[in-house]
Amino acid sequence: MHPVQIRGPRLALREFTATAADTDALQGIFGDPETVLHLPFGTRDRATCEQLVAGYLKDAATTPRTAYALAVERRDTGEVVGTAYFWTADEHAGVIGYALHRGSWGCGLGSETVHLLCALGFRGLGRHRLTADREPLNEASGRVLEKAGFTVEGYARENVLVDGEWHDSVRHALLEYEWQPPEGITLAEA
């Protein structure tokens, strides 16, 4: 599935491009200490974000494609407000992740992003099961996942190493037949 273009009522998931605008948007997200607080890495500078975008483009051209790093874009303005990730665990399962710019928190864009990722995994790639891990202190992300229908499956102790410190994580999962997609989500070729 390339290029990916999934639309929701307010957001769209699309491939990153090798433009300064996309790199700047990514750095605006990953350069913010509060945004990356619950992510498995620290803040990232512009040069690192430029390298990340180059890696995303390389992954997008790989066959078979196993990693999807996508821009989360507001449909009304075209502004990139986040990143969304899908990794193939196997032919039946996938792993999702997301990060939104702090200015986009608290208005339902996280929930829409998760639903767009579910559309990619279930409709676009035919997966049966999706999982998402989060840091236990990131309760807002837990609420977003649960609102989308994900169930907490367990707690992994000290399974993520960040800057020399071990962190726990909470695993959420959703099965294809449990997903209740909201209206207005469409998959399209760009």
Coordinates of C-alpha atoms in Angstrom, one line a residue:
M1 CA 0.0 0.0 0.0
H2 CA 1.9 3.0 -1.3
P3 CA 1.4 5.8 -1.2
V4 CA -0.8 5.8 1.9
Q5 CA -3.6 8.3 1.9
I6 CA -6.3 7.8 4.6
R7 CA -8.8 10.5 5.4
G8 CA -10.9 11.2 8.4
P9 CA -13.3 14.0 9.2
R10 CA -10.6 16.4 10.3
L11 CA -7.3 14.6 9.6
A12 CA -5.5 12.7 6.9
L13 CA -2.6 10.3 7.1
R14 CA -0.1 10.7 4.3
E15 CA 3.4 9.8 3.4
F16 CA 6.1 12.2 4.6
T17 CA 7.9 14.1 1.8
A18 CA 11.5 15.3 1.6
T19 CA 10.4 18.9 2.0
A20 CA 11.7 21.4 4.5
A21 CA 8.0 21.8 5.7
D22 CA 7.7 18.2 6.7
T23 CA 11.1 18.2 8.4
D24 CA 10.2 21.4 10.3
A25 CA 6.9 19.9 11.3
L26 CA 8.5 16.7 12.6
Q27 CA 11.1 18.8 14.5
G28 CA 8.3 20.9 16.0
I29 CA 6.9 17.7 17.5
F30 CA 10.0 15.8 18.4
G31 CA 11.9 18.9 19.6
D32 CA 9.4 19.7 22.3
P33 CA 10.4 18.2 25.7
E34 CA 6.8 17.9 26.9
T35 CA 5.7 16.1 23.7
V36 CA 8.5 13.5 23.9
L37 CA 8.2 13.0 27.7
H38 CA 6.4 9.7 27.3
L39 CA 8.2 8.6 24.1
P40 CA 11.2 6.1 24.1
F41 CA 13.7 8.9 23.2
G42 CA 14.6 12.5 24.1
T43 CA 14.2 15.6 22.1
R44 CA 15.5 15.6 18.5
D45 CA 17.1 18.4 16.6
R46 CA 16.4 19.4 13.0
A47 CA 19.3 17.4 11.5
T48 CA 18.1 14.3 13.2
C49 CA 14.5 14.9 12.0
E50 CA 15.8 15.3 8.5
Q51 CA 17.5 11.9 8.8
L52 CA 14.3 10.4 10.2
V53 CA 12.3 11.7 7.2
A54 CA 14.9 10.2 4.8
G55 CA 14.5 6.9 6.7
Y56 CA 10.7 7.1 6.4
L57 CA 11.0 7.6 2.6
K58 CA 13.4 4.6 2.4
D59 CA 11.0 2.4 4.4
A60 CA 8.1 3.5 2.2
A61 CA 9.9 2.2 -0.9
T62 CA 10.8 -1.2 0.6
T63 CA 9.1 -4.3 -0.6
P64 CA 7.5 -5.9 1.3
R65 CA 6.8 -2.8 3.3
T66 CA 6.8 -3.5 7.1
A67 CA 7.0 0.0 8.5
Y68 CA 4.8 3.0 7.9
A69 CA 5.8 6.4 9.3
L70 CA 3.1 8.8 8.2
A71 CA 2.4 12.5 8.6
V72 CA -0.8 13.4 10.5
E73 CA -2.2 16.4 8.6
R74 CA -5.2 18.7 9.3
R75 CA -7.4 18.5 6.3
D76 CA -8.6 22.1 6.5
T77 CA -5.2 23.8 6.7
G78 CA -2.7 21.1 5.5
E79 CA -0.7 21.6 8.7
V80 CA 1.2 18.6 9.9
V81 CA 0.2 18.2 13.6
G82 CA 1.6 14.7 14.3
T83 CA 3.1 11.5 13.3
A84 CA 1.5 8.0 13.1
Y85 CA 3.3 4.7 12.9
F86 CA 2.4 1.2 11.9
W87 CA 4.8 -1.7 12.1
T88 CA 4.0 -5.2 10.8
A89 CA 4.4 -7.7 13.6
D90 CA 3.5 -10.6 11.3
E91 CA 1.0 -11.3 8.5
H92 CA -1.9 -11.2 11.0
A93 CA -0.9 -8.4 13.4
G94 CA 0.5 -4.9 13.6
V95 CA 1.7 -2.4 16.1
I96 CA 0.7 1.3 16.1
G97 CA 2.1 4.4 17.6
Y98 CA 1.5 8.1 17.4
A99 CA 2.7 11.5 18.6
L100 CA 0.8 14.8 18.2
H101 CA 2.1 18.3 18.5
R102 CA 1.3 19.6 22.0
G103 CA -0.9 22.4 20.5
S104 CA -3.2 19.6 19.2
W105 CA -3.8 17.9 22.5
G106 CA -7.2 17.7 24.1
C107 CA -9.5 18.2 21.1
G108 CA -10.0 14.6 19.9
L109 CA -7.3 14.5 17.2
G110 CA -5.5 11.6 19.1
S111 CA -8.6 9.5 18.9
E112 CA -9.1 10.3 15.2
T113 CA -5.4 9.4 14.6
V114 CA -5.8 6.1 16.3
H115 CA -8.9 5.3 14.1
L116 CA -7.0 6.2 11.0
L117 CA -4.3 3.8 12.0
C118 CA -6.9 1.1 12.6
A119 CA -8.3 1.8 9.1
L120 CA -4.8 1.3 7.7
G121 CA -4.2 -1.9 9.7
F122 CA -7.6 -3.5 9.4
R123 CA -8.9 -2.3 6.1
G124 CA -5.8 -1.4 4.2
L125 CA -3.5 -4.2 5.3
G126 CA -5.9 -6.9 6.4
R127 CA -4.6 -7.4 9.9
H128 CA -6.6 -9.2 12.6
R129 CA -5.0 -7.7 15.6
L130 CA -3.4 -4.4 16.5
T131 CA -1.4 -3.5 19.6
A132 CA -0.1 -0.2 21.1
D133 CA 2.3 0.2 24.0
R134 CA 2.4 3.3 26.2
E135 CA 4.3 4.5 29.3
P136 CA 2.1 4.0 32.4
L137 CA 2.2 7.7 33.3
N138 CA 0.8 8.6 29.9
E139 CA -2.8 8.3 31.0
A140 CA -4.1 10.6 28.3
S141 CA -2.8 8.1 25.7
G142 CA -4.5 5.3 27.6
R143 CA -7.8 7.1 27.4
V144 CA -7.4 7.7 23.7
L145 CA -6.7 4.0 23.1
E146 CA -9.6 2.9 25.2
K147 CA -11.9 5.4 23.5
A148 CA -11.0 3.7 20.2
G149 CA -11.9 0.3 21.6
F150 CA -8.5 -1.0 22.7
T151 CA -8.3 -3.2 25.8
V152 CA -5.4 -3.3 28.3
E153 CA -3.7 -6.6 28.0
G154 CA -0.9 -6.3 30.4
Y155 CA 2.0 -4.5 32.0
A156 CA 5.6 -5.1 31.1
R157 CA 8.2 -4.2 33.7
E158 CA 11.3 -2.4 32.7
N159 CA 11.1 -3.4 29.0
V160 CA 12.1 0.0 27.4
L161 CA 15.6 1.6 27.9
V162 CA 15.6 5.4 27.5
D163 CA 18.7 7.4 28.2
G164 CA 20.1 4.6 30.4
E165 CA 16.9 4.3 32.5
W166 CA 14.5 1.4 32.3
H167 CA 10.8 2.1 31.9
D168 CA 7.7 0.0 32.1
S169 CA 4.9 -0.1 29.5
V170 CA 1.2 -0.9 29.3
R171 CA 0.1 -3.0 26.3
H172 CA -3.3 -2.3 24.7
A173 CA -4.8 -4.5 21.9
L174 CA -7.8 -4.4 19.5
L175 CA -9.2 -7.1 17.3
E176 CA -10.6 -6.4 13.9
Y177 CA -14.1 -7.4 14.7
E178 CA -14.1 -5.2 17.9
W179 CA -13.2 -2.0 16.0
Q180 CA -16.2 0.4 15.6
P181 CA -15.0 2.8 12.9
P182 CA -16.4 6.3 13.1
E183 CA -18.1 7.7 10.0
G184 CA -16.0 9.6 7.5
I185 CA -12.9 7.4 7.3
T186 CA -11.8 6.6 3.8
L187 CA -8.8 4.9 2.2
A188 CA -7.6 6.2 -1.1
E189 CA -4.7 6.1 -3.4
A190 CA -3.0 9.5 -3.5

